[in-house]
Amino acid sequence: MDNHRLRAIILKLQDRLNDDDRERLHFYLSNNVPRRIQDDPTLSGTLSLMDPLFDQDKVNEKDFTFLVDVFDEICVWVVWVVKRNDNHLESFSLIWLNNNKNVDIQRELRNIINHIEIFHDVEECQDYVERTPENGRLVLVTNGEFGQQIIPSIHQLRQISSIYINSEDKQWSNDFPKLKGIHVTMDELVSQIRKDHKNPRKIEEPVWTNMFTTISDAGKSTTRINGQFVFFQVLLDCLLRLKSNENDRNELISYCKKEYEGNQSELNRLHEFQSSYSSDNVLWWYTRESFFYKTLNGALRKENIHMIYLYRSFIIDIQNQLENHQCQCLTRVYRSQLISIDELNYLKNSVGQYVSVNSILSTSFEKEIAIFRLGDTKHQWDGIEKVLFEIDADPKVGTTKPFADISEFSDFIDESEVLFMLGSIFRLNSITRDNQNSFWIIQMCLCSDDEHDLKQILIDMKNEIGNGETNLCILGKVVRRMGYLDLAKKYYYRCLDELSQNDPLVLTVYKDLAKIAAQQQDYEENVRLRHIIAKINMFTRISDTEKSTTGIIGQFAFFQLLLDCLLQLQSNENDRNELISYCEKECKGNQNELNHLHKFQSGYSPDNALWWYTRESFFYKTLNAALRKQNIHMIYLYRSFIIDIQNQLQNHQCQCATRVYRCQLISIDELNYLKNSVGQYVSVNSFLSTSSLKEISNFYLGDTSRRSIDFEKVLFEIDADPKVVTTKPFADISQFSDFIDESEVLFMPGSIFRLNSVIRDDQNQVWIIGMCLCSDDEHDLKHILVDMKNEIGNGETNLCILGKVVRRMGHFDLAKKYYYRCLDELSQNDPLVLTVYKDLAEIASQQKDYEEYLRLRHIIAKIKEKIQLNGNEIEISEIDKLTDNDTIQKRKPKNSIRCNWHLTLLICSFILILMIGTGIFTLRLMITKNLPTSSEERTLTCTDGIKNQDETDVDCGGEICTKKCLPQQGYHTFEDNFNQDGMVDMSKWKFDVIPESRTYGNIIWPDNGAIYLMAHLGHDRTKISASIVTKLSNPLWNSTKVSDATTKHHVYTLKWTPDMMEMFVGPNEKEALKTRILFLEKKNKDWTQWPFDKPYRLYMKLAVGGNAGGKHGIDEGAFPQRMEIDWVRFDEQ
């Protein structure tokens, strides 16, 4: 079952759970829960039984009690066991199964193995062992009596590493090779464990690896690819470029103190570490048998992201030491290992593929040492194989992961240890059997970063986080894409704590937090964050937004957005056929309803939509149920009929103020909630049926003297004025209704009412709830709704937009359904295809389906290479701009009619004199161009009819541009003087300063910045705008009024220093700096906010049409047009 569905089901139980169960429940719901919990057959199987009950609204009090008991008795044990295993990082745990507590011996054993589980019952102990993951390592200490009962049952389990018995009876079967010793005294037993456990990590600890394969065809099956490799590489790259601080180190020390509380030996080492650690002795600490090695390697092995985050500065120290002492010649090293038969078979099937090591890999120059650690090769364990890794490593291989001989720094000098950096990649060359010594030899070699086919995907993903130092916001994004939403929130809020209130990164963080809230279906939190975002966008102090929003039902905003999207989505015959098929299946065996369905198929028309809605038939029942339960896909199928009803309500909208009534039975809890919400707003997610006759409503309430214990009778009195500005119509539908006498007034789904009063009518024993219909602009959510609706635009939507909306609501599987339907409808060369695949990849990462994510990234890479737009190849950077995941694109359907103007018009004629340094050149240009539609923006280029009469050696794609790049350092003043004549509602004049090349991020724009010195829209003659665009402020924009912008020359100035940027407009040279349009300081900004340290080129453009220039259409009769440029000057100081 889908985890989000499980989450929704379990949340319905939480109010009935006790505090302990609720704590376990929230652990289960955490995004950091290992998949082995989520996939536990007992847990998921039990919850799957709940699914149809909740779907059918058949869960009553008795069912709740039963389900809570099931959860308490069966499910939480799984969570408890794994949580206890995951809370400590060391690979080994010791199980004490004995009636004798012997605290002193337990304290001695903790100095060897820190984590001890104590049991006095064999059955409970066995249950714990069996539920421990296979990659756990357990050492069992027991007595003879308990040993006889438990050892035969658990000896063969992979997680059992070794067994020790305290008994005088030494007559034990030889069938138990994991039995390491039988000792009469506890002191002897402890001594044996200390000796055996001194260096077991070399052979027993799992090597945490990811296998991945190469793909020649992105369309083929990729089930053998472990996409988690890619994410771990990107995560590691991000963490190792994230600056550490004292708080992180203190948190790590606090964790270790808590973990080793009562273990004086380790606490002494911890104190020593605090006082004597330095980056120069990091390898000695890593090889020493202490908390440092155990917790660091445990964090890497378990991929505990937060612990790796806390350890990152020490990992960087290790990497630097390995780089400083990198092996200088070809080397063969060895490592012995015990692995399961399944693991061995997997490796056999992966010969020729690649192995990624997610831990720091310890090997030895000495083959004899590695073989010695394998022990008695004749002694085999059931299900376990002994292997010897032979690894060839050449330092000439192009890899960013160093390896070094660390013998001189190690606490074990004689071991000739060679250490490989985590993330190292090896090619698996061969697996052969050494029959003489009874072990397997696995031959591998260190690989170049460029050897495997995943290199381009890695480059692509790493480019997304840029070069140079990262920050907590970037780490939050990476972790969010990996699906660890709660952990991502943790880093985002840490980021907010470190930022100043006016830092532009604050807005990015809140937007990402809002996305997480939506994905977790926490609509209240999403709306709270949307309020903050709206305040920031309006330049309001963040502290003003911290008001409580607990009274707001956030799901309202998303339902409004969803409804708005669905009702703009064109319907088709396939959707109607799917709806009919569903209804036929639902009505199977009910001949009466099947007759209604057949009449509906043959007789339905938009004009009789209201009659069908009021008729007692499948149509009303299924449509209202879909709206009431917010069954998105059913609403999607019904959308054309909802539109028909909306049109009918609009056509017959009530023309005067009206009071209507509705009777209802509601629970006492619901009534109390309404009492506490007076003055707030109520949103109706279904059609609201009311009556203009109070008597009819009272009649339906029945005998008011009879009162149910659990329910209250209420009468809604609703005042509705058609003068209220709302997009949700209401109408008296009596003439169309199947029940004419009811004087029915119907309100559209999404209607919003203000709750004015809740009072008791004691005489009639009824609660009177007074409400009134509200304007769309009345409630506090109006700005949020406008913002959200603007994201999907006006006019017709498409399946890609619907997929985005549904994805943001957290319904990932349904979103995928719409995305794949969208792909079925698109042509292969449609640029929207890339957007869809990017969104699908985003879903795969959020669902932690790394295999699918990698498959989709391969497809994306292929599309980027081949995609065409309007028959012309476009650059990858342009494709990325067109298909940005944060931008919802609107496209016309394939069968839409487009209006093209086939007129060749004179647009402008001007002379440009450009001064750059000491060079002066003159261009005389004549531009003609076919006029585009207002929905398309086109920048006029040479291919559009520009006649270049004095050639230069600069290829600007036909735009007017500087012959030389503007220098990137020093103090510059750039000025130009021009005027525009006869501007119309169709064009956009622009002076742009654009980077010459990409040095940051993945694409030139916006990652490398852009400066828009002047922009003027034809339909707004008196406004001049300036803008600065970077990766994290897209764009910073401001405008000023210039009443004579199109009739007189003005001077536009850009002042640019290494620390700040200013843009001005003035009437002449003397007053060039009269009005400042825009200002930006560098301060402590990184490249994502200040990339302006490279050569830039000035462009002067005319763009026709588009969302900006063509906002009010195109006047094709307004040509010719002219832009006069008097002079352009560049001063360097």
mmCIF file of C-alpha atoms in Angstrom, residues 610 613-614 649 652 654 659-662 687-694 696-697 730-748:
data_model
loop_
_atom_site.group_PDB
_atom_site.id
_atom_site.type_symbol
_atom_site.label_atom_id
_atom_site.label_comp_id
_atom_site.label_asym_id
_atom_site.label_seq_id
_atom_site.Cartn_x
_atom_site.Cartn_y
_atom_site.Cartn_z
ATOM 1 C CA LEU A 610 -29.361 20.370 -12.993
ATOM 2 C CA TYR A 613 -28.081 16.420 -10.388
ATOM 3 C CA THR A 614 -31.322 16.723 -8.398
ATOM 4 C CA LEU A 649 -25.990 28.360 -12.039
ATOM 5 C CA HIS A 652 -29.758 31.610 -13.576
ATOM 6 C CA CYS A 654 -30.187 34.866 -8.089
ATOM 7 C CA ARG A 659 -31.995 34.027 2.873
ATOM 8 C CA VAL A 660 -31.938 30.254 2.578
ATOM 9 C CA TYR A 661 -31.970 27.368 5.039
ATOM 10 C CA ARG A 662 -30.481 23.949 5.486
ATOM 11 C CA PHE A 687 -22.580 21.437 -3.945
ATOM 12 C CA LEU A 688 -24.573 22.968 -1.097
ATOM 13 C CA SER A 689 -28.282 22.329 -1.370
ATOM 14 C CA THR A 690 -30.526 24.773 0.549
ATOM 15 C CA SER A 691 -34.154 25.902 0.482
ATOM 16 C CA SER A 692 -35.698 29.322 0.437
ATOM 17 C CA LEU A 693 -38.532 27.894 2.613
ATOM 18 C CA LYS A 694 -37.691 27.576 6.317
ATOM 19 C CA ILE A 696 -39.202 22.601 4.546
ATOM 20 C CA SER A 697 -35.916 22.606 6.446
ATOM 21 C CA PHE A 730 -25.774 30.306 -6.641
ATOM 22 C CA ALA A 731 -29.240 29.979 -8.140
ATOM 23 C CA ASP A 732 -32.828 28.975 -7.507
ATOM 24 C CA ILE A 733 -33.046 25.700 -9.443
ATOM 25 C CA SER A 734 -36.680 24.817 -8.680
ATOM 26 C CA GLN A 735 -37.712 24.949 -12.339
ATOM 27 C CA PHE A 736 -35.003 22.422 -13.294
ATOM 28 C CA SER A 737 -35.250 20.195 -10.251
ATOM 29 C CA ASP A 738 -36.768 16.757 -10.015
ATOM 30 C CA PHE A 739 -38.271 18.063 -6.708
ATOM 31 C CA ILE A 740 -40.025 21.288 -7.758
ATOM 32 C CA ASP A 741 -41.781 21.954 -4.424
ATOM 33 C CA GLU A 742 -38.579 22.178 -2.387
ATOM 34 C CA SER A 743 -37.670 25.697 -3.616
ATOM 35 C CA GLU A 744 -34.077 24.541 -3.829
ATOM 36 C CA VAL A 745 -31.211 27.041 -4.035
ATOM 37 C CA LEU A 746 -27.886 25.493 -5.003
ATOM 38 C CA PHE A 747 -24.423 26.853 -4.200
ATOM 39 C CA MET A 748 -21.327 25.962 -6.203
#
